[in-house]
Amino acid sequence: MKSATDVPGPLKLAITLMTALAGGGIFMLLNLPVPWLLGPMIATLIGSNLRKQYYNWPSPLRNTGMIIVGYTIGLSLTAPALREMAGQLPSMLLMTGLLLLFCAGIAVIVCKISGMNYKTILLGSIPGGLTQMIVLAEESEDVNLTVVTVIQVVRLMMIIIGVPLLIFSPLFGHSSGIGAAVPVGTEITAGWTGIDPNFLIYAAACTFCAIAGQKVRFPTAYLLGPALITSILQISGLPGPVLPAILLNAAQLMIGVFVGMLLDPRKLNNKLLTLSLAIGSSVVLIGGAYLMSLGFAYIDAVSVSTAMLSLAPGGMDQMSLIAHEVGADLPTVAGYQLFRTFFIFFAVPPLFKLIFREKKRGVTITG
């Protein structure tokens, strides 16, 4: 069998792309929801674990997909939408707090069952950005980085797979993920045959802000940078063109492949127990988010789909893509996901370090 170094890079990329296209095509034929996100993700998850040496997906490809999704989110962040989001800040803080407390409770139960370190399970359970949680795990003592990574990736994949299936189930009244309605004002038309001059301006601005945001360690820079600059430019009076469906599908594929290749069960010592607990806790988390979304939908008078996608503890890029597919209120979904991202990025790390530093100090004093 060839080693990874024996397989040329372009061949790896071609194999990965063909696998992803096959997965997306199969999901399309089966009329499954969000086919170009879930199909490539599952196909490359299977393929890369069977023959890892033949698979590779450079991070710039994933980042390109994130920029495209960020631009689409930015188009929905109009001045009226932002004013409406500002009025929902108390609700955002309440729902985010409840979700984090729920995750902390799940971590306690998983810790009791598995006997693993609570800090490890808690960092794996917090629904923040994967990168942020891994960095925090690296900086923390007595934390198993592999377990944190696996739990985070399993949670992300369960959310990406489970939430669309739930959204398109009879509970929400959506019949299919293909040809679903899109939000008013963002319809994709067949007449997009040329390059709008404004598109080049937006492409340059989004790319620059994504790279600059990454340089200054902006959270989820390749998504939020383009979203913010797009919103600013269009509010300033520069209309942004709506992207064709094929480009949005390509963005889903780029992101789906990257997520699918993150999980490597072979790196776990106790594979069955860890994976079972990760999957079980993710199912409980989805159930809790669904129950909270019912209350959110009732209080704020939004659709249950919008509420669920706003509270779903997955990536903002994936939830926004699903919101676009089902015609949910994209500004609300993006706003809640954005708020949770910033809250977890800025508030959770110092709180985490403070709490466990105090606990450690208390043990030292009492001991």
Short mmCIF file of C-alpha atoms in Angstrom, two decimals:
data_model
loop_
_atom_site.label_atom_id
_atom_site.label_comp_id
_atom_site.label_asym_id
_atom_site.label_seq_id
_atom_site.Cartn_x
_atom_site.Cartn_y
_atom_site.Cartn_z
CA MET A 1 0.00 0.00 0.00
CA LYS A 2 1.31 3.42 -0.87
CA SER A 3 2.15 5.87 1.84
CA ALA A 4 0.70 9.38 1.88
CA THR A 5 3.96 10.75 0.49
CA ASP A 6 3.80 8.42 -2.52
CA VAL A 7 0.46 9.79 -3.75
CA PRO A 8 0.80 13.06 -5.72
CA GLY A 9 -1.06 16.03 -4.26
CA PRO A 10 -3.13 16.74 -7.39
CA LEU A 11 -4.25 13.08 -7.47
CA LYS A 12 -5.35 13.27 -3.83
CA LEU A 13 -7.33 16.41 -4.58
CA ALA A 14 -8.94 14.82 -7.65
CA ILE A 15 -9.95 11.70 -5.69
CA THR A 16 -11.39 13.82 -2.89
CA LEU A 17 -13.33 15.96 -5.35
CA MET A 18 -14.70 12.94 -7.23
CA THR A 19 -15.78 11.35 -3.95
CA ALA A 20 -17.50 14.56 -2.90
CA LEU A 21 -19.29 14.93 -6.24
CA ALA A 22 -20.43 11.31 -6.05
CA GLY A 23 -21.79 11.88 -2.56
CA GLY A 24 -23.61 15.04 -3.60
CA GLY A 25 -25.00 13.34 -6.70
CA ILE A 26 -26.34 10.41 -4.69
CA PHE A 27 -28.01 12.75 -2.21
CA MET A 28 -29.54 14.66 -5.12
CA LEU A 29 -30.92 11.45 -6.64
CA LEU A 30 -32.35 10.39 -3.29
CA ASN A 31 -33.92 13.86 -2.86
CA LEU A 32 -32.26 14.27 0.55
CA PRO A 33 -32.01 17.68 2.26
CA VAL A 34 -29.03 19.98 1.65
CA PRO A 35 -27.45 17.44 -0.74
CA TRP A 36 -24.29 19.37 -1.60
CA LEU A 37 -23.39 19.82 2.07
CA LEU A 38 -24.34 16.45 3.56
CA GLY A 39 -23.49 14.26 0.54
CA PRO A 40 -19.84 15.35 0.19
CA MET A 41 -19.40 15.38 3.97
CA ILE A 42 -20.53 11.77 4.48
CA ALA A 43 -18.82 10.47 1.33
CA THR A 44 -15.43 11.91 2.25
CA LEU A 45 -15.85 10.87 5.90
CA ILE A 46 -16.16 7.27 4.76
CA GLY A 47 -13.52 7.48 2.02
CA SER A 48 -10.88 9.26 4.09
CA ASN A 49 -11.21 6.76 6.93
CA LEU A 50 -10.89 3.81 4.55
CA ARG A 51 -7.97 5.19 2.50
CA LYS A 52 -6.74 8.33 4.21
CA GLN A 53 -3.54 8.45 2.15
CA TYR A 54 -5.59 9.15 -1.00
CA TYR A 55 -7.51 12.12 0.41
CA ASN A 56 -6.61 15.76 0.89
CA TRP A 57 -8.62 18.98 1.02
CA PRO A 58 -6.54 22.15 1.48
CA SER A 59 -7.95 24.66 3.95
CA PRO A 60 -8.01 27.47 1.30
CA LEU A 61 -10.81 25.57 -0.45
CA ARG A 62 -12.85 25.45 2.73
CA ASN A 63 -12.08 29.13 3.33
CA THR A 64 -13.32 29.98 -0.17
CA GLY A 65 -16.62 28.27 0.63
CA MET A 66 -16.84 30.22 3.86
CA ILE A 67 -16.30 33.52 2.02
CA ILE A 68 -19.14 32.69 -0.39
CA VAL A 69 -21.49 31.82 2.48
CA GLY A 70 -20.39 34.95 4.37
CA TYR A 71 -21.26 37.08 1.34
CA THR A 72 -24.72 35.47 1.15
CA ILE A 73 -25.29 36.16 4.84
CA GLY A 74 -24.15 39.76 4.39
CA LEU A 75 -26.73 40.31 1.64
CA SER A 76 -29.45 39.54 4.17
CA LEU A 77 -28.06 41.93 6.81
CA THR A 78 -29.89 45.02 5.58
CA ALA A 79 -30.47 48.11 7.72
CA PRO A 80 -34.04 47.05 8.73
CA ALA A 81 -32.80 43.55 9.55
CA LEU A 82 -30.01 44.91 11.76
CA ARG A 83 -32.42 47.21 13.62
CA GLU A 84 -34.68 44.24 14.27
CA MET A 85 -31.73 42.18 15.53
CA ALA A 86 -30.68 44.97 17.92
CA GLY A 87 -34.10 44.80 19.54
CA GLN A 88 -33.61 41.07 20.16
CA LEU A 89 -30.35 41.35 22.14
CA PRO A 90 -31.99 40.46 25.51
CA SER A 91 -33.56 37.39 23.94
CA MET A 92 -30.23 36.44 22.32
CA LEU A 93 -28.45 36.67 25.67
CA LEU A 94 -31.14 34.64 27.45
CA MET A 95 -31.24 31.87 24.83
CA THR A 96 -27.46 31.67 24.58
CA GLY A 97 -27.14 31.46 28.37
CA LEU A 98 -29.75 28.71 28.60
CA LEU A 99 -28.06 26.76 25.83
CA LEU A 100 -24.65 26.97 27.52
CA LEU A 101 -26.11 25.90 30.87
CA PHE A 102 -27.80 22.96 29.15
CA CYS A 103 -24.46 21.96 27.59
CA ALA A 104 -22.74 22.21 30.97
CA GLY A 105 -25.41 19.91 32.44
CA ILE A 106 -24.90 17.38 29.65
CA ALA A 107 -21.15 17.49 30.33
CA VAL A 108 -21.76 16.60 34.00
CA ILE A 109 -23.77 13.52 33.01
CA VAL A 110 -21.25 12.40 30.38
CA CYS A 111 -18.44 12.90 32.89
CA LYS A 112 -20.21 10.70 35.47
CA ILE A 113 -20.83 7.93 32.93
CA SER A 114 -17.41 7.94 31.28
CA GLY A 115 -15.20 8.82 34.24
CA MET A 116 -13.35 11.31 32.04
CA ASN A 117 -12.05 14.69 33.14
CA TYR A 118 -14.90 17.24 33.42
CA LYS A 119 -12.82 19.99 31.84
CA THR A 120 -12.29 17.78 28.79
CA ILE A 121 -15.97 16.92 28.43
CA LEU A 122 -17.06 20.53 29.01
CA LEU A 123 -14.73 21.90 26.32
CA GLY A 124 -15.99 19.19 23.98
CA SER A 125 -19.63 20.07 24.74
CA ILE A 126 -19.53 23.88 24.43
CA PRO A 127 -21.16 24.77 21.08
CA GLY A 128 -18.50 27.24 20.00
CA GLY A 129 -16.25 27.34 17.00
CA LEU A 130 -14.21 24.17 16.66
CA THR A 131 -10.98 26.12 16.30
CA GLN A 132 -11.62 28.27 19.39
CA MET A 133 -12.39 25.26 21.59
CA ILE A 134 -9.32 23.35 20.40
CA VAL A 135 -7.09 26.36 21.06
CA LEU A 136 -8.59 26.73 24.55
CA ALA A 137 -8.06 23.00 25.16
CA GLU A 138 -4.41 23.33 24.14
CA GLU A 139 -3.95 26.15 26.65
CA SER A 140 -5.67 24.31 29.52
CA GLU A 141 -4.14 21.80 31.92
CA ASP A 142 -5.50 18.26 32.37
CA VAL A 143 -7.43 18.31 29.09
CA ASN A 144 -7.41 15.48 26.55
CA LEU A 145 -7.13 17.35 23.23
CA THR A 146 -8.06 14.31 21.11
CA VAL A 147 -11.28 13.71 23.06
CA VAL A 148 -12.23 17.42 22.85
CA THR A 149 -11.67 17.38 19.08
CA VAL A 150 -13.67 14.20 18.52
CA ILE A 151 -16.62 15.32 20.66
CA GLN A 152 -16.70 18.71 18.92
CA VAL A 153 -16.51 17.16 15.45
CA VAL A 154 -19.15 14.53 16.24
CA ARG A 155 -21.44 17.25 17.64
CA LEU A 156 -20.92 19.39 14.55
CA MET A 157 -21.62 16.48 12.21
CA MET A 158 -24.67 15.36 14.18
CA ILE A 159 -26.03 18.91 14.03
CA ILE A 160 -25.35 19.20 10.30
CA ILE A 161 -26.99 15.84 9.62
CA GLY A 162 -29.72 15.87 12.27
CA VAL A 163 -31.01 19.43 12.00
CA PRO A 164 -31.80 19.28 8.25
CA LEU A 165 -33.58 15.93 8.74
CA LEU A 166 -35.54 17.48 11.60
CA ILE A 167 -36.29 20.68 9.68
CA PHE A 168 -37.56 18.71 6.68
CA SER A 169 -39.59 16.32 8.84
CA PRO A 170 -43.37 16.61 9.36
CA LEU A 171 -42.64 18.48 12.63
CA PHE A 172 -41.73 21.53 10.56
CA GLY A 173 -43.85 20.93 7.47
CA HIS A 174 -41.04 21.04 4.87
CA SER A 175 -41.30 18.30 2.27
CA SER A 176 -37.90 18.45 0.57
CA GLY A 177 -34.53 20.09 0.65
CA ILE A 178 -34.45 20.64 -3.11
CA GLY A 179 -36.16 23.53 -4.72
CA ALA A 180 -37.14 24.95 -1.36
CA ALA A 181 -38.14 28.56 -1.09
CA VAL A 182 -35.55 31.19 -0.36
CA PRO A 183 -36.03 34.42 1.58
CA VAL A 184 -37.77 37.30 -0.13
CA GLY A 185 -35.30 39.49 -1.90
CA THR A 186 -32.72 36.74 -2.40
CA GLU A 187 -34.35 34.73 -5.17
CA ILE A 188 -31.91 33.05 -7.52
CA THR A 189 -32.79 33.85 -11.09
CA ALA A 190 -31.78 32.09 -14.26
CA GLY A 191 -30.77 35.37 -15.84
CA TRP A 192 -27.41 35.62 -14.06
CA THR A 193 -25.41 35.22 -17.27
CA GLY A 194 -22.69 37.83 -16.88
CA ILE A 195 -20.44 39.26 -14.23
CA ASP A 196 -21.95 42.27 -12.49
CA PRO A 197 -19.27 44.99 -12.05
CA ASN A 198 -20.27 45.23 -8.38
CA PHE A 199 -19.49 41.55 -7.97
CA LEU A 200 -15.78 42.19 -8.56
CA ILE A 201 -15.81 44.90 -5.88
CA TYR A 202 -17.52 42.60 -3.42
CA ALA A 203 -15.21 39.70 -4.27
CA ALA A 204 -12.12 41.80 -3.58
CA ALA A 205 -13.58 43.34 -0.40
CA CYS A 206 -14.77 40.00 1.00
CA THR A 207 -11.43 38.30 0.32
CA PHE A 208 -9.46 41.15 1.86
CA CYS A 209 -11.63 41.28 5.01
CA ALA A 210 -11.49 37.51 5.42
CA ILE A 211 -7.68 37.43 5.27
CA ALA A 212 -7.29 40.58 7.40
CA GLY A 213 -9.73 39.21 9.96
CA GLN A 214 -7.74 35.99 10.18
CA LYS A 215 -4.54 37.98 10.74
CA VAL A 216 -6.02 39.79 13.74
CA ARG A 217 -7.61 36.57 15.08
CA PHE A 218 -11.19 37.66 14.40
CA PRO A 219 -13.59 34.80 15.28
CA THR A 220 -14.61 32.75 12.22
CA ALA A 221 -12.90 35.40 10.09
CA TYR A 222 -13.55 33.80 6.70
CA LEU A 223 -17.27 33.87 7.41
CA LEU A 224 -17.82 36.99 9.52
CA GLY A 225 -15.39 39.26 7.65
CA PRO A 226 -17.19 38.91 4.29
CA ALA A 227 -20.61 39.05 5.99
CA LEU A 228 -19.83 42.33 7.75
CA ILE A 229 -18.20 44.09 4.78
CA THR A 230 -21.03 42.97 2.48
CA SER A 231 -23.60 44.37 4.89
CA ILE A 232 -21.70 47.66 5.19
CA LEU A 233 -21.29 48.08 1.42
CA GLN A 234 -24.92 47.41 0.58
CA ILE A 235 -26.18 49.65 3.40
CA SER A 236 -23.88 52.32 1.94
CA GLY A 237 -25.75 52.07 -1.35
CA LEU A 238 -23.75 49.54 -3.40
CA PRO A 239 -26.13 46.74 -4.39
CA GLY A 240 -24.69 43.25 -4.26
CA PRO A 241 -25.63 40.69 -6.94
CA VAL A 242 -27.31 37.44 -5.88
CA LEU A 243 -25.10 34.42 -6.54
CA PRO A 244 -26.16 31.61 -8.90
CA ALA A 245 -27.21 28.29 -7.40
CA ILE A 246 -24.18 26.44 -8.75
CA LEU A 247 -21.82 28.71 -6.79
CA LEU A 248 -23.77 28.20 -3.56
CA ASN A 249 -23.70 24.44 -4.15
CA ALA A 250 -19.94 24.61 -4.67
CA ALA A 251 -19.57 26.48 -1.38
CA GLN A 252 -21.55 23.78 0.41
CA LEU A 253 -19.31 21.11 -1.11
CA MET A 254 -16.13 22.92 -0.05
CA ILE A 255 -17.32 23.17 3.55
CA GLY A 256 -18.85 19.68 3.67
CA VAL A 257 -15.67 17.96 2.51
CA PHE A 258 -13.59 19.78 5.12
CA VAL A 259 -15.94 18.78 7.96
CA GLY A 260 -16.13 15.19 6.72
CA MET A 261 -12.36 14.80 6.84
CA LEU A 262 -12.00 16.13 10.40
CA LEU A 263 -13.10 12.99 12.21
CA ASP A 264 -10.58 10.17 12.57
CA PRO A 265 -11.87 7.53 15.06
CA ARG A 266 -8.54 5.68 14.90
CA LYS A 267 -6.97 8.33 17.15
CA LEU A 268 -9.19 7.38 20.10
CA ASN A 269 -8.15 4.93 22.80
CA ASN A 270 -11.68 3.97 23.86
CA LYS A 271 -13.43 4.44 20.53
CA LEU A 272 -16.80 2.85 21.24
CA LEU A 273 -17.43 4.57 24.57
CA THR A 274 -16.26 8.01 23.46
CA LEU A 275 -18.15 7.93 20.15
CA SER A 276 -21.31 6.57 21.81
CA LEU A 277 -21.27 9.30 24.45
CA ALA A 278 -20.50 11.97 21.85
CA ILE A 279 -23.39 10.85 19.66
CA GLY A 280 -25.76 10.45 22.61
CA SER A 281 -24.97 13.87 24.06
CA SER A 282 -25.39 15.43 20.61
CA VAL A 283 -28.85 13.88 20.25
CA VAL A 284 -29.81 15.22 23.69
CA LEU A 285 -28.43 18.63 22.72
CA ILE A 286 -30.48 18.70 19.52
CA GLY A 287 -33.57 17.71 21.51
CA GLY A 288 -32.94 20.45 24.06
CA ALA A 289 -32.41 23.02 21.30
CA TYR A 290 -35.69 21.94 19.70
CA LEU A 291 -37.62 22.38 22.95
CA MET A 292 -36.07 25.81 23.50
CA SER A 293 -36.88 26.76 19.91
CA LEU A 294 -40.58 26.08 20.55
CA GLY A 295 -40.54 28.59 23.38
CA PHE A 296 -38.49 31.04 21.30
CA ALA A 297 -40.90 30.76 18.35
CA TYR A 298 -43.88 31.42 20.64
CA ILE A 299 -42.33 34.40 22.45
CA ASP A 300 -40.80 36.16 19.42
CA ALA A 301 -43.47 35.15 16.87
CA VAL A 302 -41.05 33.58 14.38
CA SER A 303 -41.37 30.29 12.52
CA VAL A 304 -40.21 27.16 14.33
CA SER A 305 -37.69 26.58 11.51
CA THR A 306 -36.17 30.01 12.10
CA ALA A 307 -36.10 29.44 15.86
CA MET A 308 -34.52 26.00 15.56
CA LEU A 309 -31.82 27.14 13.14
CA SER A 310 -31.12 30.17 15.34
CA LEU A 311 -30.54 28.02 18.42
CA ALA A 312 -29.03 24.94 16.78
CA PRO A 313 -25.52 24.57 18.25
CA GLY A 314 -23.83 24.11 14.90
CA GLY A 315 -21.69 26.30 12.69
CA MET A 316 -23.19 29.57 11.50
CA ASP A 317 -22.21 28.73 7.93
CA GLN A 318 -24.10 25.42 7.89
CA MET A 319 -27.17 26.78 9.70
CA SER A 320 -27.31 29.79 7.37
CA LEU A 321 -27.10 27.52 4.33
CA ILE A 322 -30.02 25.45 5.64
CA ALA A 323 -31.97 28.62 6.46
CA HIS A 324 -31.42 29.77 2.88
CA GLU A 325 -32.71 26.41 1.60
CA VAL A 326 -35.95 26.35 3.63
CA GLY A 327 -36.81 30.04 3.41
CA ALA A 328 -36.27 30.74 7.12
CA ASP A 329 -35.55 34.28 8.34
CA LEU A 330 -31.84 34.41 7.47
CA PRO A 331 -31.06 37.67 9.35
CA THR A 332 -32.51 36.24 12.56
CA VAL A 333 -30.67 32.93 12.15
CA ALA A 334 -27.39 34.68 11.32
CA GLY A 335 -27.90 37.16 14.15
CA TYR A 336 -28.40 34.54 16.85
CA GLN A 337 -25.58 32.36 15.54
CA LEU A 338 -23.32 35.41 15.30
CA PHE A 339 -24.15 36.50 18.84
CA ARG A 340 -23.41 33.04 20.24
CA THR A 341 -20.13 32.91 18.31
CA PHE A 342 -18.94 36.22 19.74
CA PHE A 343 -20.23 35.44 23.24
CA ILE A 344 -18.43 32.10 23.36
CA PHE A 345 -15.29 33.52 21.77
CA PHE A 346 -14.95 36.48 24.12
CA ALA A 347 -16.76 35.46 27.32
CA VAL A 348 -16.28 31.69 27.69
CA PRO A 349 -12.44 31.39 27.68
CA PRO A 350 -11.85 33.88 30.52
CA LEU A 351 -14.80 32.47 32.49
CA PHE A 352 -13.53 28.92 31.95
CA LYS A 353 -10.03 29.80 33.14
CA LEU A 354 -11.35 31.83 36.10
CA ILE A 355 -13.70 29.10 37.33
CA PHE A 356 -11.15 26.30 37.14
CA ARG A 357 -8.39 28.49 38.57
CA GLU A 358 -10.61 29.22 41.59
CA LYS A 359 -11.46 25.53 41.94
CA LYS A 360 -7.81 24.59 41.82
CA ARG A 361 -6.98 27.29 44.39
CA GLY A 362 -9.79 26.03 46.63
CA VAL A 363 -8.45 22.48 46.45
CA THR A 364 -4.96 23.71 47.32
CA ILE A 365 -6.22 25.68 50.31
CA THR A 366 -8.44 22.95 51.70
CA GLY A 367 -5.86 20.26 50.99
#
